[in-house]
Amino acid sequence: MTTRSVHRRTLALALLLATTLPAQTADRDTVSLRDLHAAAIARDPRTGSSVLMRAASARRDQVIARDRFADPVVGGQLTHQSDVTAVPIRLPGSDIPAPPFTRYQLTLELDQPLYDAGAVTARRAVERARSDEADADLHTRLYGLTAEVNAAVFTLLLQQAQDDALRETDAVLAQRLSEARVRVREGAALARDTSLLVAERLRLDEQRAVVASRQQVARGQLRALTGRELSARIAVPTLQPLDAIDRASRDHAIPRTRPEFTRFEATRVRIAEEVRASAVEGRPRVSAFLQTGLGRPGLNQLRPDTDAYYLAGVRVSWRPFARRDVHDNTESLRAQQRITQLEEQAFAEQLARATLSDIAELERLEAQVQRDSALVQARKEVARVARLELDEGTITTAEWITAHAELTDARLAAERHHVERAWAWARLYTTLGLPLP
């Protein structure tokens, strides 16, 4: 199946969904998945690391920027040598002193770069690129929380829908049990009928207890993820990605809105900056230097007393044989670029496959929802006829319970499929990284 057909099918499903979603009841609050996703990301402890990483990167950038200026270096040295250079000449009236065997010097050195071949600029660009890459990687890892929120929300909705169906069935059974007890007292029915109804209500109570436990777990997970407490009754959110899917259908490509694509782009930028920074290593550099100090001896080796001195000039440094290292490093970085491209391509293909799976699931659920509507109506009619037959005494209570249990199962399945359809839409949003409404 081509990507174009994928988006056409998705758009068709969205249009169908717009005409088949049931109206939400007034006593339910519609949850906003976008708000819950944002709350979960904001609550995650890793979110605070973004500010810390940016601050650390800014500090490193300041350290690199200071390399443009001279950095004073204070040095000292104390030595004793076994021999010194002496002048074996004696002149009348003069004495040529011998250099000292014990020597010391204290120095202050300044080295001011005049031309660094763009090294500082390149290193700062690499640092910014690494910071952007780390930030993109953090957002990619935080994006995984959206799937957890979806799972908790729709699990809660599934259990809520099942509880509604079980509660309605229990009310019918309670009414029927009250009628059966009256008939037993009047001698028109057997006590066995009330026992069957009581047993069926107990079975429903057990199912409702399981459902209530699962609802509690789902609410606890949402509370832990988002720090929010949802209302007692929530409605299934309406998800219709018409605009986003329509844009994708015109582009004939999976929309690159997932944070992973931002991370891939940040990685490419970082590698490109590292390639440029590596090329600088083989270029010559020029700096002005100044060295001043106090030593014994100073620059005058024949003066045995402590003497102050200075030395200034221009220094040129060049590593002509670093070109091979630069070439090898550049090739290594370009290999990393190709690896990143392959990983991005593999991820895009994975998204395409996942999208096909989500769309196939949506198509199945859309068809199932249509069948559920007809099935529930048929089961209602069967249950209504069974109620009349039970009142007339043509069937037993057990047969009526069976007919009503089949109606309950049909309602449970219909509610489950309705929620699963919305869940499938949310999963498609999450798979493609589309902004939720």
CSV table of C-alpha atoms in Angstrom, one decimal:
chain,number,residue,atom,x,y,z
A,1,MET,CA,0.0,0.0,0.0
A,2,THR,CA,1.4,3.4,-0.9
A,3,THR,CA,1.7,6.4,1.4
A,4,ARG,CA,-0.8,8.3,-0.6
A,5,SER,CA,-3.4,5.5,-0.1
A,6,VAL,CA,-2.6,5.5,3.6
A,7,HIS,CA,-3.6,9.2,3.9
A,8,ARG,CA,-6.6,8.8,1.7
A,9,ARG,CA,-7.9,6.0,3.9
A,10,THR,CA,-7.2,8.0,7.0
A,11,LEU,CA,-9.1,11.0,5.7
A,12,ALA,CA,-12.0,8.8,4.8
A,13,LEU,CA,-12.0,7.4,8.3
A,14,ALA,CA,-12.0,10.8,9.8
A,15,LEU,CA,-15.0,11.9,7.8
A,16,LEU,CA,-16.8,8.7,8.8
A,17,LEU,CA,-16.0,9.3,12.4
A,18,ALA,CA,-17.4,12.8,12.3
A,19,THR,CA,-20.8,11.4,11.3
A,20,THR,CA,-20.9,8.4,13.7
A,21,LEU,CA,-19.7,9.8,17.0
A,22,PRO,CA,-22.4,9.7,19.6
A,23,ALA,CA,-23.3,12.8,21.5
A,24,GLN,CA,-21.7,13.2,24.9
A,25,THR,CA,-24.0,13.2,28.0
A,26,ALA,CA,-24.3,16.4,30.0
A,27,ASP,CA,-23.1,14.8,33.2
A,28,ARG,CA,-19.6,13.9,31.8
A,29,ASP,CA,-16.6,16.1,31.4
A,30,THR,CA,-14.7,15.6,28.1
A,31,VAL,CA,-11.0,15.1,28.9
A,32,SER,CA,-8.4,17.1,27.0
A,33,LEU,CA,-5.6,14.7,26.0
A,34,ARG,CA,-3.4,17.7,25.0
A,35,ASP,CA,-3.7,19.2,28.5
A,36,LEU,CA,-3.0,15.8,30.2
A,37,HIS,CA,0.1,15.2,27.9
A,38,ALA,CA,1.4,18.7,28.8
A,39,ALA,CA,0.8,18.1,32.5
A,40,ALA,CA,2.6,14.7,32.4
A,41,ILE,CA,5.6,16.2,30.7
A,42,ALA,CA,5.7,19.2,33.1
A,43,ARG,CA,5.4,16.9,36.1
A,44,ASP,CA,8.2,14.6,35.0
A,45,PRO,CA,11.4,15.3,37.0
A,46,ARG,CA,13.5,15.2,33.8
A,47,THR,CA,11.8,18.3,32.5
A,48,GLY,CA,13.8,20.4,34.9
A,49,SER,CA,17.0,19.0,33.5
A,50,SER,CA,16.4,21.1,30.3
A,51,VAL,CA,17.1,24.3,32.2
A,52,LEU,CA,20.1,22.8,33.9
A,53,MET,CA,21.6,21.5,30.6
A,54,ARG,CA,21.1,24.9,29.0
A,55,ALA,CA,22.8,26.6,31.9
A,56,ALA,CA,25.7,24.2,31.8
A,57,SER,CA,26.1,24.7,28.1
A,58,ALA,CA,26.1,28.5,28.5
A,59,ARG,CA,28.9,28.1,31.1
A,60,ARG,CA,30.9,26.0,28.7
A,61,ASP,CA,30.3,28.5,26.0
A,62,GLN,CA,31.7,31.3,28.2
A,63,VAL,CA,34.8,29.3,28.9
A,64,ILE,CA,35.4,28.7,25.2
A,65,ALA,CA,34.7,32.4,24.4
A,66,ARG,CA,37.4,33.5,26.9
A,67,ASP,CA,40.0,31.7,24.8
A,68,ARG,CA,39.9,34.8,22.5
A,69,PHE,CA,41.8,36.7,25.2
A,70,ALA,CA,45.1,36.4,26.9
A,71,ASP,CA,45.1,34.1,29.9
A,72,PRO,CA,47.8,35.2,32.5
A,73,VAL,CA,50.0,32.3,33.5
A,74,VAL,CA,52.2,32.6,36.6
A,75,GLY,CA,55.2,30.2,36.8
A,76,GLY,CA,58.1,29.5,39.0
A,77,GLN,CA,61.2,27.3,38.9
A,78,LEU,CA,64.1,26.5,41.3
A,79,THR,CA,67.0,24.5,40.0
A,80,HIS,CA,70.6,23.5,41.0
A,81,GLN,CA,72.9,22.3,38.3
A,82,SER,CA,76.2,20.5,38.4
A,83,ASP,CA,78.1,22.8,36.0
A,84,VAL,CA,77.8,26.2,34.4
A,85,THR,CA,79.4,28.0,31.5
A,86,ALA,CA,82.4,30.0,32.7
A,87,VAL,CA,84.8,32.4,30.9
A,88,PRO,CA,88.4,31.3,31.8
A,89,ILE,CA,89.9,34.7,31.2
A,90,ARG,CA,91.1,37.1,33.7
A,91,LEU,CA,91.7,40.8,32.8
A,92,PRO,CA,93.6,43.3,34.9
A,93,GLY,CA,91.2,45.5,36.9
A,94,SER,CA,88.1,43.4,36.1
A,95,ASP,CA,86.5,40.3,37.3
A,96,ILE,CA,84.1,38.3,35.1
A,97,PRO,CA,81.6,36.6,37.5
A,98,ALA,CA,80.8,33.0,37.1
A,99,PRO,CA,77.1,32.1,36.6
A,100,PRO,CA,75.3,30.7,39.7
A,101,PHE,CA,74.9,27.0,40.2
A,102,THR,CA,71.6,27.5,42.0
A,103,ARG,CA,69.0,29.3,39.9
A,104,TYR,CA,65.4,30.5,40.3
A,105,GLN,CA,62.8,32.5,38.4
A,106,LEU,CA,59.3,33.8,38.7
A,107,THR,CA,57.4,34.6,35.5
A,108,LEU,CA,54.2,36.1,34.3
A,109,GLU,CA,53.2,35.0,30.7
A,110,LEU,CA,50.5,36.4,28.5
A,111,ASP,CA,49.6,34.9,25.1
A,112,GLN,CA,47.1,36.9,23.1
A,113,PRO,CA,45.7,35.1,20.0
A,114,LEU,CA,45.8,37.3,16.9
A,115,TYR,CA,44.5,34.7,14.5
A,116,ASP,CA,43.1,31.4,15.6
A,117,ALA,CA,41.8,30.2,12.2
A,118,GLY,CA,38.2,30.4,13.5
A,119,ALA,CA,38.9,27.8,16.2
A,120,VAL,CA,36.9,29.6,19.0
A,121,THR,CA,34.0,30.3,16.7
A,122,ALA,CA,33.9,26.6,15.6
A,123,ARG,CA,34.1,25.3,19.1
A,124,ARG,CA,31.3,27.6,20.3
A,125,ALA,CA,29.1,26.4,17.3
A,126,VAL,CA,29.8,22.8,18.3
A,127,GLU,CA,28.8,23.5,21.9
A,128,ARG,CA,25.5,25.1,20.8
A,129,ALA,CA,24.8,22.2,18.5
A,130,ARG,CA,25.5,19.7,21.3
A,131,SER,CA,23.1,21.6,23.6
A,132,ASP,CA,20.4,21.6,21.0
A,133,GLU,CA,20.9,17.9,20.4
A,134,ALA,CA,20.7,17.1,24.1
A,135,ASP,CA,17.5,19.2,24.4
A,136,ALA,CA,16.0,17.4,21.4
A,137,ASP,CA,16.9,14.0,22.9
A,138,LEU,CA,15.2,15.0,26.2
A,139,HIS,CA,12.0,15.9,24.4
A,140,THR,CA,12.1,12.6,22.6
A,141,ARG,CA,12.3,10.7,25.8
A,142,LEU,CA,9.6,12.8,27.4
A,143,TYR,CA,7.3,12.1,24.4
A,144,GLY,CA,7.0,8.5,25.6
A,145,LEU,CA,4.8,9.8,28.4
A,146,THR,CA,2.0,10.5,25.9
A,147,ALA,CA,1.4,6.8,25.3
A,148,GLU,CA,1.3,6.2,29.0
A,149,VAL,CA,-1.3,8.9,29.5
A,150,ASN,CA,-3.4,7.6,26.5
A,151,ALA,CA,-3.3,4.1,28.0
A,152,ALA,CA,-4.4,5.3,31.4
A,153,VAL,CA,-7.2,7.6,30.1
A,154,PHE,CA,-8.7,5.0,27.7
A,155,THR,CA,-8.4,2.2,30.3
A,156,LEU,CA,-10.4,4.4,32.6
A,157,LEU,CA,-13.0,5.0,29.9
A,158,LEU,CA,-13.2,1.3,29.0
A,159,GLN,CA,-13.9,0.4,32.7
A,160,GLN,CA,-16.3,3.3,33.0
A,161,ALA,CA,-18.3,2.1,30.0
A,162,GLN,CA,-18.4,-1.4,31.3
A,163,ASP,CA,-19.5,-0.2,34.7
A,164,ASP,CA,-22.4,1.7,33.1
A,165,ALA,CA,-23.6,-1.3,31.2
A,166,LEU,CA,-23.3,-3.6,34.3
A,167,ARG,CA,-25.1,-1.0,36.4
A,168,GLU,CA,-28.0,-0.8,33.9
A,169,THR,CA,-28.2,-4.5,33.8
A,170,ASP,CA,-28.2,-4.8,37.6
A,171,ALA,CA,-31.1,-2.3,37.8
A,172,VAL,CA,-33.1,-4.5,35.5
A,173,LEU,CA,-32.3,-7.6,37.5
A,174,ALA,CA,-33.2,-5.8,40.7
A,175,GLN,CA,-36.5,-4.8,39.4
A,176,ARG,CA,-37.2,-8.3,38.1
A,177,LEU,CA,-36.1,-9.8,41.4
A,178,SER,CA,-38.6,-7.6,43.3
A,179,GLU,CA,-41.3,-8.8,40.9
A,180,ALA,CA,-40.3,-12.4,41.3
A,181,ARG,CA,-40.4,-12.3,45.1
A,182,VAL,CA,-44.0,-10.9,44.9
A,183,ARG,CA,-45.0,-13.7,42.6
A,184,VAL,CA,-43.3,-16.3,44.9
A,185,ARG,CA,-45.3,-15.0,47.9
A,186,GLU,CA,-48.5,-15.2,45.8
A,187,GLY,CA,-47.6,-18.7,44.7
A,188,ALA,CA,-47.3,-17.8,41.1
A,189,ALA,CA,-43.6,-18.6,40.8
A,190,LEU,CA,-41.0,-20.9,42.4
A,191,ALA,CA,-38.4,-19.8,44.9
A,192,ARG,CA,-35.8,-21.2,42.4
A,193,ASP,CA,-36.5,-18.1,40.2
A,194,THR,CA,-35.5,-15.7,42.9
A,195,SER,CA,-32.4,-17.7,43.6
A,196,LEU,CA,-31.4,-17.5,39.9
A,197,LEU,CA,-31.8,-13.8,39.9
A,198,VAL,CA,-29.9,-13.4,43.1
A,199,ALA,CA,-27.0,-15.5,41.7
A,200,GLU,CA,-27.0,-13.4,38.5
A,201,ARG,CA,-26.8,-10.2,40.5
A,202,LEU,CA,-23.9,-11.6,42.6
A,203,ARG,CA,-22.1,-12.4,39.4
A,204,LEU,CA,-22.6,-8.9,38.2
A,205,ASP,CA,-21.4,-7.5,41.5
A,206,GLU,CA,-18.2,-9.5,41.1
A,207,GLN,CA,-17.7,-8.1,37.6
A,208,ARG,CA,-18.4,-4.6,38.9
A,209,ALA,CA,-15.8,-5.0,41.7
A,210,VAL,CA,-13.2,-6.0,39.1
A,211,VAL,CA,-14.1,-3.0,37.0
A,212,ALA,CA,-14.0,-0.6,40.0
A,213,SER,CA,-10.6,-1.9,40.9
A,214,ARG,CA,-9.3,-1.3,37.4
A,215,GLN,CA,-10.8,2.2,37.4
A,216,GLN,CA,-9.1,3.0,40.6
A,217,VAL,CA,-5.7,1.8,39.2
A,218,ALA,CA,-6.2,3.9,36.0
A,219,ARG,CA,-7.1,7.0,38.1
A,220,GLY,CA,-4.0,6.4,40.3
A,221,GLN,CA,-1.8,6.1,37.2
A,222,LEU,CA,-3.2,9.4,35.8
A,223,ARG,CA,-2.8,11.1,39.1
A,224,ALA,CA,0.8,9.9,39.3
A,225,LEU,CA,1.5,11.0,35.7
A,226,THR,CA,-0.2,14.3,35.6
A,227,GLY,CA,-0.8,15.3,39.2
A,228,ARG,CA,-4.5,15.9,38.3
A,229,GLU,CA,-7.6,14.3,39.6
A,230,LEU,CA,-10.2,13.7,36.9
A,231,SER,CA,-13.9,14.2,37.6
A,232,ALA,CA,-16.0,11.1,38.5
A,233,ARG,CA,-17.5,10.9,35.1
A,234,ILE,CA,-15.5,11.6,31.9
A,235,ALA,CA,-16.6,11.5,28.3
A,236,VAL,CA,-14.7,10.0,25.3
A,237,PRO,CA,-12.7,12.7,23.6
A,238,THR,CA,-13.5,13.5,20.0
A,239,LEU,CA,-10.4,13.2,17.8
A,240,GLN,CA,-10.7,14.2,14.2
A,241,PRO,CA,-7.3,14.9,12.6
A,242,LEU,CA,-8.8,16.2,9.4
A,243,ASP,CA,-6.5,19.2,8.7
A,244,ALA,CA,-3.2,17.4,9.6
A,245,ILE,CA,-4.0,14.3,7.6
A,246,ASP,CA,-5.2,16.4,4.7
A,247,ARG,CA,-1.8,18.3,4.7
A,248,ALA,CA,0.0,15.0,4.8
A,249,SER,CA,-2.1,13.6,1.9
A,250,ARG,CA,-1.0,16.6,-0.3
A,251,ASP,CA,2.7,16.1,0.6
A,252,HIS,CA,2.4,12.3,0.0
A,253,ALA,CA,4.6,11.7,3.0
A,254,ILE,CA,4.4,10.8,6.6
A,255,PRO,CA,4.4,14.2,8.5
A,256,ARG,CA,7.7,14.6,10.3
A,257,THR,CA,6.2,16.0,13.4
A,258,ARG,CA,7.6,13.4,15.9
A,259,PRO,CA,10.3,14.8,18.2
A,260,GLU,CA,12.6,12.0,16.9
A,261,PHE,CA,12.9,13.9,13.6
A,262,THR,CA,14.0,17.0,15.4
A,263,ARG,CA,16.6,15.0,17.2
A,264,PHE,CA,17.9,13.5,14.0
A,265,GLU,CA,18.2,17.0,12.5
A,266,ALA,CA,20.0,18.2,15.6
A,267,THR,CA,22.4,15.3,15.3
A,268,ARG,CA,23.1,16.2,11.7
A,269,VAL,CA,23.8,19.8,12.6
A,270,ARG,CA,26.1,18.8,15.5
A,271,ILE,CA,28.1,16.5,13.2
A,272,ALA,CA,28.4,19.2,10.6
A,273,GLU,CA,29.7,21.7,13.1
A,274,GLU,CA,32.2,19.1,14.4
A,275,VAL,CA,33.4,18.6,10.8
A,276,ARG,CA,34.0,22.4,10.5
A,277,ALA,CA,35.8,22.5,13.9
A,278,SER,CA,38.0,19.5,12.9
A,279,ALA,CA,39.1,21.3,9.7
A,280,VAL,CA,40.5,24.2,11.8
A,281,GLU,CA,43.0,21.9,13.6
A,282,GLY,CA,45.4,21.8,10.6
A,283,ARG,CA,45.5,25.6,10.0
A,284,PRO,CA,48.3,27.9,11.3
A,285,ARG,CA,47.7,30.3,14.2
A,286,VAL,CA,49.3,33.5,15.2
A,287,SER,CA,49.6,35.1,18.7
A,288,ALA,CA,51.4,37.9,20.5
A,289,PHE,CA,53.2,36.9,23.7
A,290,LEU,CA,54.7,38.7,26.6
A,291,GLN,CA,56.8,37.2,29.3
A,292,THR,CA,58.1,39.2,32.3
A,293,GLY,CA,59.8,37.9,35.3
A,294,LEU,CA,62.3,38.0,38.1
A,295,GLY,CA,65.2,35.5,38.1
A,296,ARG,CA,68.7,34.7,39.2
A,297,PRO,CA,70.1,35.1,36.7
A,298,GLY,CA,67.9,37.0,34.4
A,299,LEU,CA,68.4,37.2,30.7
A,300,ASN,CA,72.0,38.3,31.4
A,301,GLN,CA,73.6,35.0,32.3
A,302,LEU,CA,76.8,36.8,33.5
A,303,ARG,CA,75.0,38.8,36.1
A,304,PRO,CA,74.8,36.7,39.3
A,305,ASP,CA,72.3,39.0,41.1
A,306,THR,CA,68.6,38.8,40.9
A,307,ASP,CA,67.4,40.7,37.9
A,308,ALA,CA,64.0,41.6,36.3
A,309,TYR,CA,63.4,41.0,32.6
A,310,TYR,CA,60.8,40.8,29.9
A,311,LEU,CA,60.4,39.1,26.6
A,312,ALA,CA,57.8,40.0,23.9
A,313,GLY,CA,57.1,39.0,20.3
A,314,VAL,CA,54.9,37.3,17.9
A,315,ARG,CA,54.5,33.5,17.7
A,316,VAL,CA,53.3,31.3,14.8
A,317,SER,CA,52.3,27.7,15.3
A,318,TRP,CA,51.3,25.2,12.7
A,319,ARG,CA,50.9,21.5,12.6
A,320,PRO,CA,51.6,20.5,9.0
A,321,PHE,CA,51.3,16.8,9.7
A,322,ALA,CA,47.9,17.2,11.4
A,323,ARG,CA,46.2,17.0,8.0
A,324,ARG,CA,46.0,13.2,8.2
A,325,ASP,CA,44.4,13.4,11.6
A,326,VAL,CA,41.9,16.0,10.3
A,327,HIS,CA,41.1,13.8,7.3
A,328,ASP,CA,40.5,10.7,9.4
A,329,ASN,CA,38.4,12.5,11.9
A,330,THR,CA,36.3,14.1,9.1
A,331,GLU,CA,35.7,10.7,7.5
A,332,SER,CA,34.7,9.3,10.8
A,333,LEU,CA,32.2,12.2,11.3
A,334,ARG,CA,30.8,11.7,7.8
A,335,ALA,CA,30.2,8.0,8.6
A,336,GLN,CA,28.2,9.1,11.6
A,337,GLN,CA,26.2,11.4,9.3
A,338,ARG,CA,25.4,8.5,7.1
A,339,ILE,CA,24.4,6.3,10.1
A,340,THR,CA,22.1,9.1,11.3
A,341,GLN,CA,20.4,9.3,7.8
A,342,LEU,CA,19.9,5.5,7.8
A,343,GLU,CA,18.4,5.6,11.3
A,344,GLU,CA,16.1,8.4,10.3
A,345,GLN,CA,15.0,6.5,7.2
A,346,ALA,CA,14.4,3.3,9.3
A,347,PHE,CA,12.4,5.3,11.8
A,348,ALA,CA,10.2,6.9,9.1
A,349,GLU,CA,9.5,3.5,7.6
A,350,GLN,CA,8.7,2.2,11.0
A,351,LEU,CA,6.2,5.0,11.5
A,352,ALA,CA,4.7,4.2,8.0
A,353,ARG,CA,4.2,0.6,9.1
A,354,ALA,CA,2.7,1.6,12.4
A,355,THR,CA,0.4,4.0,10.6
A,356,LEU,CA,-0.9,1.2,8.3
A,357,SER,CA,-1.6,-0.9,11.4
A,358,ASP,CA,-3.4,2.0,13.1
A,359,ILE,CA,-5.5,2.7,10.1
A,360,ALA,CA,-6.4,-1.0,9.6
A,361,GLU,CA,-7.5,-1.1,13.2
A,362,LEU,CA,-9.6,2.0,12.8
A,363,GLU,CA,-11.3,0.5,9.7
A,364,ARG,CA,-12.1,-2.6,11.6
A,365,LEU,CA,-13.5,-0.7,14.6
A,366,GLU,CA,-15.6,1.6,12.4
A,367,ALA,CA,-17.2,-1.5,10.8
A,368,GLN,CA,-17.5,-3.1,14.2
A,369,VAL,CA,-19.3,0.0,15.7
A,370,GLN,CA,-21.8,-0.2,12.8
A,371,ARG,CA,-22.4,-3.9,13.5
A,372,ASP,CA,-22.6,-3.3,17.3
A,373,SER,CA,-25.5,-0.8,16.8
A,374,ALA,CA,-27.5,-3.4,14.9
A,375,LEU,CA,-26.6,-6.2,17.3
A,376,VAL,CA,-27.6,-4.2,20.4
A,377,GLN,CA,-31.0,-3.4,18.8
A,378,ALA,CA,-31.5,-7.1,17.9
A,379,ARG,CA,-30.5,-8.2,21.4
A,380,LYS,CA,-32.9,-5.6,22.9
A,381,GLU,CA,-35.7,-7.0,20.9
A,382,VAL,CA,-34.8,-10.5,21.9
A,383,ALA,CA,-34.7,-9.5,25.6
A,384,ARG,CA,-38.1,-7.6,25.2
A,385,VAL,CA,-39.7,-10.7,23.7
A,386,ALA,CA,-38.2,-12.9,26.4
A,387,ARG,CA,-39.6,-10.6,29.1
A,388,LEU,CA,-43.1,-11.0,27.6
A,389,GLU,CA,-42.7,-14.8,27.3
A,390,LEU,CA,-41.5,-14.9,30.9
A,391,ASP,CA,-44.5,-13.0,32.1
A,392,GLU,CA,-46.7,-15.4,30.1
A,393,GLY,CA,-44.9,-18.4,31.6
A,394,THR,CA,-43.7,-19.8,28.3
A,395,ILE,CA,-40.0,-19.7,29.2
A,396,THR,CA,-38.1,-20.1,32.5
A,397,THR,CA,-36.3,-17.4,34.5
A,398,ALA,CA,-33.0,-19.0,33.5
A,399,GLU,CA,-33.9,-18.6,29.8
A,400,TRP,CA,-34.8,-14.9,30.4
A,401,ILE,CA,-31.5,-14.4,32.3
A,402,THR,CA,-29.6,-15.9,29.3
A,403,ALA,CA,-31.4,-13.5,26.9
A,404,HIS,CA,-30.6,-10.5,29.1
A,405,ALA,CA,-27.0,-11.6,29.6
A,406,GLU,CA,-26.6,-11.7,25.9
A,407,LEU,CA,-27.9,-8.1,25.7
A,408,THR,CA,-25.5,-7.1,28.4
A,409,ASP,CA,-22.6,-8.7,26.5
A,410,ALA,CA,-23.6,-6.9,23.3
A,411,ARG,CA,-23.8,-3.5,25.2
A,412,LEU,CA,-20.4,-4.2,26.8
A,413,ALA,CA,-18.9,-5.0,23.4
A,414,ALA,CA,-20.4,-1.9,21.8
A,415,GLU,CA,-19.1,0.4,24.6
A,416,ARG,CA,-15.7,-1.2,24.4
A,417,HIS,CA,-15.5,-0.8,20.7
A,418,HIS,CA,-16.6,2.9,20.9
A,419,VAL,CA,-13.8,3.6,23.4
A,420,GLU,CA,-11.3,1.6,21.4
A,421,ARG,CA,-12.1,3.5,18.3
A,422,ALA,CA,-11.2,6.8,20.1
A,423,TRP,CA,-8.1,5.1,21.5
A,424,ALA,CA,-7.1,4.1,18.0
A,425,TRP,CA,-7.4,7.7,16.9
A,426,ALA,CA,-5.3,8.9,19.8
A,427,ARG,CA,-2.7,6.2,19.0
A,428,LEU,CA,-2.6,7.5,15.4
A,429,TYR,CA,-2.0,11.0,16.7
A,430,THR,CA,0.8,9.8,18.9
A,431,THR,CA,2.3,7.7,16.2
A,432,LEU,CA,2.5,10.6,13.8
A,433,GLY,CA,3.3,13.2,16.4
A,434,LEU,CA,0.3,15.3,15.4
A,435,PRO,CA,-0.9,18.1,17.7
A,436,LEU,CA,-4.0,17.0,19.6
A,437,PRO,CA,-7.1,19.2,19.4
